[in-house]
Amino acid sequence: RSRADTSQPMHAPPPPVVSFAQYTTRDVILYAVGVGCCADIDAEHADADADAGTAAADAAADETQYVYESHIDFGPLPSFPLSLSFTAVPAVASFVPYVAGIRPFPPHTMKHILPSKFIAADSDFDPSSCPILHIAQSLSLHKPIPMPELQDGNIGGDFDQPIGVKLMTTIVSVMPKEIGVFVTTETKYWTATEPATLLFTGVSTALVGGAPKEAILPYRSATMKSKVDAGAVSPKQQDAAPSYEMSFRIKSNQALLYRLSGDYNAIHVDSDLAAMAMGNHNRNGKGEAKTMSRPVLHGLCSLGFAVRGVLKFVRQREAKGDGFEVSYLSCRFVRPVYVGDQIKVLIWDDDANSTMRKGKQKVLRFEVLECTSGKTVIKNGQVGITTTLQVGTAGA
C-alpha cells in the first residue's frame, strides 16, 4: 500500500534507537536535590495518629540517605533512572568518555520521537515545529540501581568511576488524534558491560501537539498489550479517604536545580516560553486564556516529589525505613505544575492493616493535587513495593 494511505496502520516494527548513558555518585545526589530532597516540607496527614506530624519530620530527616554519600543507607531514589535518557548519547562506539557538560535541548533520545516512516509521503508535516507534552510514564526496576564505587577518603584520592548503561528505545504505539499524535516508546536499560543484564524498563507516552491526524500513519506493536495503560486506578482510590497526605511547596529555584539532571528545555526557565508552550492548559472555566508568569516544573520532577511522599509513607507505616524495595512506578500527567505552586500528594494503601511479610508485594496508589485550585496534576499513580524483611503489622 502507499504510505499516503492512512486507513491501515503500519505493521513493520521500527528499529530501536540505541544510546549510552553514564552517571556518577554526583549525578545521583544532584537528582535527589533536584526533586527537593531535604528541603523544607509542610506535611499534612489523613492519619489519625497523634504523632503523625513528628513522624513526618523524622521521615524528612531520613532523606539524607539520598544526598550524602557517607550515609549508612546511601542510595538513589527509585525514579533516578528516568533522568538517564536526557544525558544519553548515540551509541556509535564501544567506548564513550564520561561527559558532564550542558548541551542543547532536545536530547538525542527525543530528536526522533516521530520518525518519517510514520508520516504520509505526500505530507509536508514537520514534527520538529510541534510542542511535545509528557503524558504518561512507567518504570519497572528489575535489578537494584547500580552505584559507583566510592574511593577512599585520602587527600587527593580519585573520583568514583561512572556507571555505564545502554538504552534501547523502541516505538510501540503511534496513535493520531484530533489534538495531535500520541507516541508511546519503550526503553530497556541494560548494563553496558558483558554479559548484559536488563536493569530497568521504562514506558513513556508523549503528545506531539498539533500533528494533523491525516498525515500520521498509525502503528501499534503486536507485543505492546496494555503496557502503556500506566496506573489503572481502582474505584476504591477515588471513593476512600487517602491513607496519607503530604504537601510540598515548589521553591523558586526547583526547576533550575532539576534541569541540571539533563532536561534543559527552556520552558523550565523562561516564563514567556512556558506560557506559549502550555497555552492549552492555562485557561479558566470559561475557556479564556490566563496569564502565567512562572516557569513550568519538569513533569518528571513532579513525579519525583510524589515518589518522595510515597517513600516517607512507607518508612512511617511499613518498614520504619528499612526492608523494602520499589519494583515499579507509573503515573499520568494531567496538568502542568508551576514554580511556586504548592502541591499535595495523596496516597492510598488498600492493605493498610495487613502484616508485611518478607517477599510480599503491594501496590500503593497516589494522586497529586495543586493546592490552590484543588485540581489534579498527576493521576493514576502507582508504586509497587516489595518487602525484603518481615516487619510488624502496618500502622502498629
Short mmCIF file of C-alpha atoms in Angstrom, two decimals:
data_model
loop_
_atom_site.label_atom_id
_atom_site.label_comp_id
_atom_site.label_asym_id
_atom_site.label_seq_id
_atom_site.Cartn_x
_atom_site.Cartn_y
_atom_site.Cartn_z
CA ARG A 1 0.00 0.00 0.00
CA SER A 2 1.01 3.61 -0.45
CA ARG A 3 2.49 5.45 2.52
CA ALA A 4 -0.14 8.11 1.90
CA ASP A 5 -2.86 5.59 2.74
CA THR A 6 -3.54 6.16 6.45
CA SER A 7 -6.58 3.91 6.59
CA GLN A 8 -4.40 0.98 7.66
CA PRO A 9 -1.77 1.04 10.41
CA MET A 10 1.91 0.45 9.90
CA HIS A 11 2.94 -3.13 10.69
CA ALA A 12 6.73 -3.21 10.34
CA PRO A 13 8.36 -2.50 13.70
CA PRO A 14 10.83 0.37 13.61
CA PRO A 15 14.42 -0.41 14.65
CA PRO A 16 15.37 0.55 18.21
CA VAL A 17 17.39 3.67 18.93
CA VAL A 18 20.49 2.68 20.89
CA SER A 19 22.02 5.18 23.31
CA PHE A 20 24.62 5.17 26.01
CA ALA A 21 24.38 6.95 29.38
CA GLN A 22 26.76 7.24 32.29
CA TYR A 23 26.39 8.56 35.82
CA THR A 24 28.45 9.06 38.94
CA THR A 25 27.58 9.50 42.60
CA ARG A 26 27.39 13.23 41.95
CA ASP A 27 24.60 12.70 39.40
CA VAL A 28 22.63 10.59 41.89
CA ILE A 29 22.90 13.31 44.55
CA LEU A 30 22.12 16.11 42.11
CA TYR A 31 18.95 14.32 41.02
CA ALA A 32 17.81 13.94 44.65
CA VAL A 33 18.39 17.64 45.33
CA GLY A 34 16.58 18.43 42.07
CA VAL A 35 13.38 16.76 43.29
CA GLY A 36 13.53 18.56 46.63
CA CYS A 37 15.18 16.08 49.00
CA CYS A 38 15.98 17.60 52.39
CA ALA A 39 14.23 20.88 51.54
CA ASP A 40 11.60 22.31 53.88
CA ILE A 41 8.28 20.46 53.79
CA ASP A 42 4.79 21.00 55.10
CA ALA A 43 3.32 17.61 55.97
CA GLU A 44 -0.39 17.03 56.23
CA HIS A 45 -1.89 13.67 57.18
CA ALA A 46 -5.19 11.91 56.94
CA ASP A 47 -3.81 9.51 59.55
CA ALA A 48 -5.43 9.67 62.97
CA ASP A 49 -2.11 9.06 64.73
CA ALA A 50 -1.44 11.98 67.07
CA ASP A 51 2.29 11.71 66.42
CA ALA A 52 1.93 11.81 62.64
CA GLY A 53 3.47 15.27 62.35
CA THR A 54 6.53 14.21 64.35
CA ALA A 55 6.86 11.06 62.28
CA ALA A 56 6.81 13.12 59.09
CA ALA A 57 9.57 15.36 60.41
CA ASP A 58 11.63 12.27 61.22
CA ALA A 59 10.97 10.92 57.71
CA ALA A 60 12.20 14.18 56.19
CA ALA A 61 15.47 13.78 58.05
CA ASP A 62 15.81 10.30 56.53
CA GLU A 63 16.22 11.85 53.08
CA THR A 64 19.87 12.44 53.94
CA GLN A 65 20.39 8.92 52.61
CA TYR A 66 19.75 10.23 49.09
CA VAL A 67 22.09 13.24 49.25
CA TYR A 68 25.02 12.21 51.45
CA GLU A 69 27.41 9.63 50.09
CA SER A 70 28.67 8.62 53.57
CA HIS A 71 25.20 7.84 54.93
CA ILE A 72 24.94 4.23 56.03
CA ASP A 73 21.92 3.70 53.72
CA PHE A 74 23.09 5.95 50.87
CA GLY A 75 21.49 5.16 47.54
CA PRO A 76 19.48 6.62 44.65
CA LEU A 77 15.79 7.44 44.57
CA PRO A 78 13.97 4.73 42.59
CA SER A 79 12.90 7.26 39.95
CA PHE A 80 16.51 8.27 39.20
CA PRO A 81 16.88 6.06 36.07
CA LEU A 82 14.25 8.17 34.28
CA SER A 83 16.78 11.01 34.08
CA LEU A 84 19.28 8.97 32.07
CA SER A 85 17.57 9.39 28.70
CA PHE A 86 18.28 13.14 28.89
CA THR A 87 22.04 12.62 29.24
CA ALA A 88 22.36 9.67 26.85
CA VAL A 89 24.43 9.99 23.68
CA PRO A 90 24.28 7.97 20.45
CA ALA A 91 25.95 4.59 20.84
CA VAL A 92 28.36 4.96 17.91
CA ALA A 93 31.41 3.48 19.60
CA SER A 94 32.24 0.82 22.14
CA PHE A 95 33.73 3.43 24.45
CA VAL A 96 32.23 6.84 25.23
CA PRO A 97 34.05 9.11 27.69
CA TYR A 98 32.02 10.45 30.60
CA VAL A 99 30.78 13.95 29.82
CA ALA A 100 29.04 16.19 32.34
CA GLY A 101 28.51 19.35 30.31
CA ILE A 102 25.35 21.09 29.04
CA ARG A 103 24.01 20.53 25.55
CA PRO A 104 21.08 21.98 23.60
CA PHE A 105 17.55 20.69 24.04
CA PRO A 106 16.10 18.32 22.85
CA PRO A 107 18.47 15.47 23.70
CA HIS A 108 19.39 12.69 21.31
CA THR A 109 16.63 10.41 22.59
CA MET A 110 13.89 12.97 21.77
CA LYS A 111 15.02 14.19 18.36
CA HIS A 112 13.38 11.31 16.52
CA ILE A 113 10.24 10.85 18.60
CA LEU A 114 8.18 10.63 15.40
CA PRO A 115 10.29 9.12 12.59
CA SER A 116 9.49 9.94 8.98
CA LYS A 117 8.17 6.40 8.35
CA PHE A 118 5.08 7.35 10.37
CA ILE A 119 4.39 10.44 8.25
CA ALA A 120 2.50 10.13 4.97
CA ALA A 121 4.73 10.53 1.91
CA ASP A 122 2.56 13.28 0.42
CA SER A 123 2.57 15.36 3.63
CA ASP A 124 4.91 18.26 4.37
CA PHE A 125 4.30 17.96 8.12
CA ASP A 126 7.42 18.62 10.21
CA PRO A 127 7.14 17.35 13.82
CA SER A 128 10.11 19.45 14.95
CA SER A 129 7.85 22.52 14.97
CA CYS A 130 5.32 20.95 17.36
CA PRO A 131 5.26 21.13 21.17
CA ILE A 132 5.81 17.82 22.95
CA LEU A 133 3.95 17.09 26.18
CA HIS A 134 4.77 14.22 28.52
CA ILE A 135 1.51 12.31 29.09
CA ALA A 136 2.37 9.10 30.96
CA GLN A 137 5.37 7.31 32.40
CA SER A 138 6.15 3.97 33.97
CA LEU A 139 9.36 2.36 35.22
CA SER A 140 9.96 -1.27 36.19
CA LEU A 141 13.08 -1.94 38.23
CA HIS A 142 14.26 -5.50 37.57
CA LYS A 143 17.53 -5.09 39.47
CA PRO A 144 18.85 -2.70 42.12
CA ILE A 145 20.18 0.54 40.63
CA PRO A 146 23.98 0.09 40.27
CA MET A 147 26.05 2.54 42.27
CA PRO A 148 29.61 3.71 41.55
CA GLU A 149 32.25 2.50 43.96
CA LEU A 150 33.43 5.36 46.14
CA GLN A 151 37.17 5.78 46.51
CA ASP A 152 38.96 6.08 49.86
CA GLY A 153 38.93 9.37 51.71
CA ASN A 154 42.62 10.17 51.43
CA ILE A 155 43.55 13.65 50.29
CA GLY A 156 43.98 13.70 46.54
CA GLY A 157 42.01 10.48 46.07
CA ASP A 158 40.48 9.51 42.74
CA PHE A 159 36.94 10.27 41.59
CA ASP A 160 34.41 7.45 41.58
CA GLN A 161 34.19 5.76 38.20
CA PRO A 162 30.93 6.24 36.26
CA ILE A 163 28.38 3.50 35.75
CA GLY A 164 27.54 2.85 32.09
CA VAL A 165 24.04 1.96 30.89
CA LYS A 166 22.90 1.05 27.37
CA LEU A 167 19.43 2.31 26.42
CA MET A 168 17.41 0.64 23.67
CA THR A 169 14.31 2.65 22.81
CA THR A 170 11.56 1.28 20.56
CA ILE A 171 8.34 2.92 19.40
CA VAL A 172 5.46 0.67 20.41
CA SER A 173 2.48 2.84 19.53
CA VAL A 174 1.62 5.80 17.29
CA MET A 175 -1.99 6.95 17.77
CA PRO A 176 -3.14 10.00 15.78
CA LYS A 177 -5.96 12.02 17.36
CA GLU A 178 -7.59 15.36 16.67
CA ILE A 179 -5.30 17.21 19.13
CA GLY A 180 -2.12 15.57 17.85
CA VAL A 181 -0.40 12.21 17.83
CA PHE A 182 0.30 10.12 20.94
CA VAL A 183 3.64 8.33 20.65
CA THR A 184 4.50 5.59 23.14
CA THR A 185 8.04 4.31 23.48
CA GLU A 186 9.57 1.50 25.49
CA THR A 187 13.13 1.89 26.74
CA LYS A 188 15.13 -1.05 28.07
CA TYR A 189 18.12 -0.16 30.22
CA TRP A 190 20.97 -2.69 30.07
CA THR A 191 24.32 -2.86 31.75
CA ALA A 192 27.00 -1.58 29.40
CA THR A 193 29.37 -4.41 30.32
CA GLU A 194 29.04 -8.02 29.18
CA PRO A 195 27.22 -10.18 29.92
CA ALA A 196 24.48 -7.58 29.54
CA THR A 197 21.85 -7.58 32.28
CA LEU A 198 18.44 -5.94 31.96
CA LEU A 199 18.19 -3.36 34.74
CA PHE A 200 15.01 -1.40 34.09
CA THR A 201 12.19 -0.99 31.59
CA GLY A 202 10.53 2.37 31.05
CA VAL A 203 7.39 3.12 29.03
CA SER A 204 6.63 6.72 28.12
CA THR A 205 3.77 8.35 26.23
CA ALA A 206 4.17 11.80 24.69
CA LEU A 207 1.75 14.01 22.77
CA VAL A 208 3.12 15.71 19.67
CA GLY A 209 0.65 18.57 19.75
CA GLY A 210 -0.95 19.86 16.56
CA ALA A 211 0.16 16.97 14.36
CA PRO A 212 -2.50 16.64 11.64
CA LYS A 213 -4.32 13.35 12.01
CA GLU A 214 -4.45 12.71 8.26
CA ALA A 215 -0.65 13.00 7.98
CA ILE A 216 0.14 10.27 10.50
CA LEU A 217 0.37 6.54 9.87
CA PRO A 218 -0.92 4.76 13.00
CA TYR A 219 1.08 1.93 14.48
CA ARG A 220 0.71 -0.49 17.37
CA SER A 221 3.27 -3.13 18.30
CA ALA A 222 1.95 -6.68 18.35
CA THR A 223 3.63 -7.21 21.72
CA MET A 224 2.52 -3.95 23.32
CA LYS A 225 -0.60 -5.35 25.03
CA SER A 226 -1.62 -2.89 27.78
CA LYS A 227 1.84 -1.71 28.81
CA VAL A 228 1.00 1.94 28.15
CA ASP A 229 -2.04 1.87 30.41
CA ALA A 230 0.04 3.24 33.26
CA GLY A 231 -1.65 3.16 36.63
CA ALA A 232 -5.16 1.85 36.00
CA VAL A 233 -6.94 3.31 39.01
CA SER A 234 -9.39 1.32 41.11
CA PRO A 235 -12.76 2.78 42.17
CA LYS A 236 -11.63 2.39 45.77
CA GLN A 237 -8.93 5.01 45.29
CA GLN A 238 -11.49 7.56 44.20
CA ASP A 239 -14.07 6.79 46.91
CA ALA A 240 -11.96 6.16 50.01
CA ALA A 241 -10.14 8.79 52.04
CA PRO A 242 -6.39 8.70 51.42
CA SER A 243 -4.19 6.87 53.90
CA TYR A 244 -1.63 9.66 53.90
CA GLU A 245 -1.20 13.21 52.65
CA MET A 246 1.87 15.36 52.27
CA SER A 247 2.24 18.86 50.87
CA PHE A 248 5.28 20.36 49.16
CA ARG A 249 5.99 23.95 48.15
CA ILE A 250 7.79 24.12 44.81
CA LYS A 251 10.61 26.53 45.50
CA SER A 252 11.59 29.27 43.08
CA ASN A 253 14.84 27.53 42.14
CA GLN A 254 13.46 23.97 41.92
CA ALA A 255 13.28 23.78 38.13
CA LEU A 256 16.75 25.37 37.93
CA LEU A 257 18.12 22.58 40.09
CA TYR A 258 16.30 19.75 38.34
CA ARG A 259 17.38 20.85 34.85
CA LEU A 260 20.98 20.05 35.85
CA SER A 261 20.00 16.37 35.58
CA GLY A 262 19.81 16.83 31.81
CA ASP A 263 16.43 18.30 30.78
CA TYR A 264 17.41 21.78 29.55
CA ASN A 265 14.07 22.68 27.92
CA ALA A 266 13.79 26.47 28.14
CA ILE A 267 10.15 26.38 29.34
CA HIS A 268 11.52 25.40 32.75
CA VAL A 269 13.39 28.71 32.98
CA ASP A 270 11.73 31.21 30.62
CA SER A 271 8.24 32.26 31.78
CA ASP A 272 7.23 33.64 28.37
CA LEU A 273 8.15 30.43 26.57
CA ALA A 274 6.34 28.46 29.25
CA ALA A 275 3.16 30.49 28.69
CA MET A 276 3.33 29.85 24.94
CA ALA A 277 4.02 26.13 25.28
CA MET A 278 1.35 25.50 27.92
CA GLY A 279 -1.34 27.74 26.42
CA ASN A 280 -3.90 24.94 26.14
CA HIS A 281 -3.64 24.28 29.88
CA ASN A 282 -3.77 27.90 31.03
CA ARG A 283 -7.49 28.52 30.70
CA ASN A 284 -10.17 29.36 33.20
CA GLY A 285 -13.56 27.72 33.39
CA LYS A 286 -14.90 29.99 30.64
CA GLY A 287 -12.23 28.96 28.15
CA GLU A 288 -10.46 32.31 28.43
CA ALA A 289 -6.69 32.36 28.46
CA LYS A 290 -5.00 33.07 31.78
CA THR A 291 -1.60 34.70 32.17
CA MET A 292 1.00 32.51 33.83
CA SER A 293 4.26 34.31 34.57
CA ARG A 294 6.14 31.38 36.04
CA PRO A 295 8.25 28.60 34.54
CA VAL A 296 6.82 25.10 34.26
CA LEU A 297 8.22 22.41 36.54
CA HIS A 298 9.51 19.30 34.75
CA GLY A 299 6.89 16.54 34.76
CA LEU A 300 9.46 14.01 35.95
CA CYS A 301 10.41 16.40 38.75
CA SER A 302 6.76 16.47 39.86
CA LEU A 303 6.82 12.67 39.77
CA GLY A 304 9.97 12.74 41.91
CA PHE A 305 8.13 14.75 44.58
CA ALA A 306 5.31 12.19 44.54
CA VAL A 307 7.78 9.31 44.91
CA ARG A 308 9.32 11.09 47.89
CA GLY A 309 5.90 11.27 49.52
CA VAL A 310 5.30 7.57 48.94
CA LEU A 311 8.69 6.65 50.40
CA LYS A 312 8.00 8.73 53.51
CA PHE A 313 4.70 6.93 53.95
CA VAL A 314 6.32 3.52 53.59
CA ARG A 315 9.02 4.37 56.13
CA GLN A 316 6.45 5.57 58.62
CA ARG A 317 3.86 2.83 58.22
CA GLU A 318 5.63 -0.27 56.97
CA ALA A 319 9.29 -0.90 57.48
CA LYS A 320 10.44 2.08 59.56
CA GLY A 321 12.97 2.98 56.88
CA ASP A 322 14.39 -0.46 56.10
CA GLY A 323 13.40 -3.71 54.47
CA PHE A 324 11.57 -2.66 51.31
CA GLU A 325 12.32 -2.12 47.64
CA VAL A 326 10.44 -0.22 44.95
CA SER A 327 9.87 -2.50 41.97
CA TYR A 328 7.54 -0.39 39.83
CA LEU A 329 6.14 3.11 39.46
CA SER A 330 3.78 4.74 36.99
CA CYS A 331 1.54 7.78 36.55
CA ARG A 332 -0.27 10.03 34.11
CA PHE A 333 0.46 13.76 33.87
CA VAL A 334 -2.78 15.74 33.67
CA ARG A 335 -1.83 19.39 34.17
CA PRO A 336 1.45 21.28 34.50
CA VAL A 337 2.92 22.24 37.86
CA TYR A 338 4.47 25.71 38.05
CA VAL A 339 7.35 27.04 40.09
CA GLY A 340 5.87 28.46 43.29
CA ASP A 341 2.90 26.09 43.38
CA GLN A 342 2.01 24.10 46.45
CA ILE A 343 1.17 20.50 45.67
CA LYS A 344 -0.34 17.75 47.79
CA VAL A 345 0.47 14.05 47.36
CA LEU A 346 -2.45 11.76 48.29
CA ILE A 347 -1.60 8.11 48.92
CA TRP A 348 -3.94 5.13 49.22
CA ASP A 349 -2.92 1.88 50.88
CA ASP A 350 -5.53 -0.80 50.22
CA ASP A 351 -3.80 -3.19 52.65
CA ALA A 352 -3.06 -0.78 55.48
CA ASN A 353 -3.92 -3.29 58.22
CA SER A 354 -2.12 -6.32 56.81
CA THR A 355 1.12 -7.79 58.10
CA MET A 356 4.04 -7.18 55.78
CA ARG A 357 5.92 -10.44 55.27
CA LYS A 358 9.21 -10.96 53.52
CA GLY A 359 8.77 -11.11 49.77
CA LYS A 360 5.22 -9.76 49.83
CA GLN A 361 4.31 -7.27 47.15
CA LYS A 362 1.79 -4.48 47.42
CA VAL A 363 0.76 -1.53 45.29
CA LEU A 364 0.33 1.95 46.72
CA ARG A 365 -1.75 4.35 44.67
CA PHE A 366 -1.27 8.10 44.55
CA GLU A 367 -2.51 11.32 43.04
CA VAL A 368 -1.07 14.84 43.14
CA LEU A 369 -3.18 17.97 43.50
CA GLU A 370 -2.36 21.65 43.06
CA CYS A 371 -3.48 23.06 46.40
CA THR A 372 -4.84 26.47 45.35
CA SER A 373 -7.16 25.19 42.62
CA GLY A 374 -7.65 21.70 44.04
CA LYS A 375 -7.16 20.30 40.55
CA THR A 376 -5.38 17.04 39.85
CA VAL A 377 -1.96 17.39 38.19
CA ILE A 378 -0.90 13.72 38.36
CA LYS A 379 -3.37 10.85 38.40
CA ASN A 380 -3.44 7.06 38.25
CA GLY A 381 -0.18 6.90 40.18
CA GLN A 382 1.11 3.53 41.36
CA VAL A 383 4.21 2.43 43.24
CA GLY A 384 4.95 -1.27 43.66
CA ILE A 385 6.62 -2.18 46.96
CA THR A 386 8.33 -5.46 47.82
CA THR A 387 9.37 -6.16 51.41
CA THR A 388 12.77 -7.70 51.98
CA LEU A 389 12.39 -8.12 55.78
CA GLN A 390 9.43 -9.29 57.82
CA VAL A 391 8.07 -6.44 59.91
CA GLY A 392 5.20 -5.90 62.29
CA THR A 393 1.63 -5.02 61.49
CA ALA A 394 1.40 -1.87 59.38
CA GLY A 395 0.45 1.14 61.40
CA ALA A 396 1.20 -0.63 64.68
#
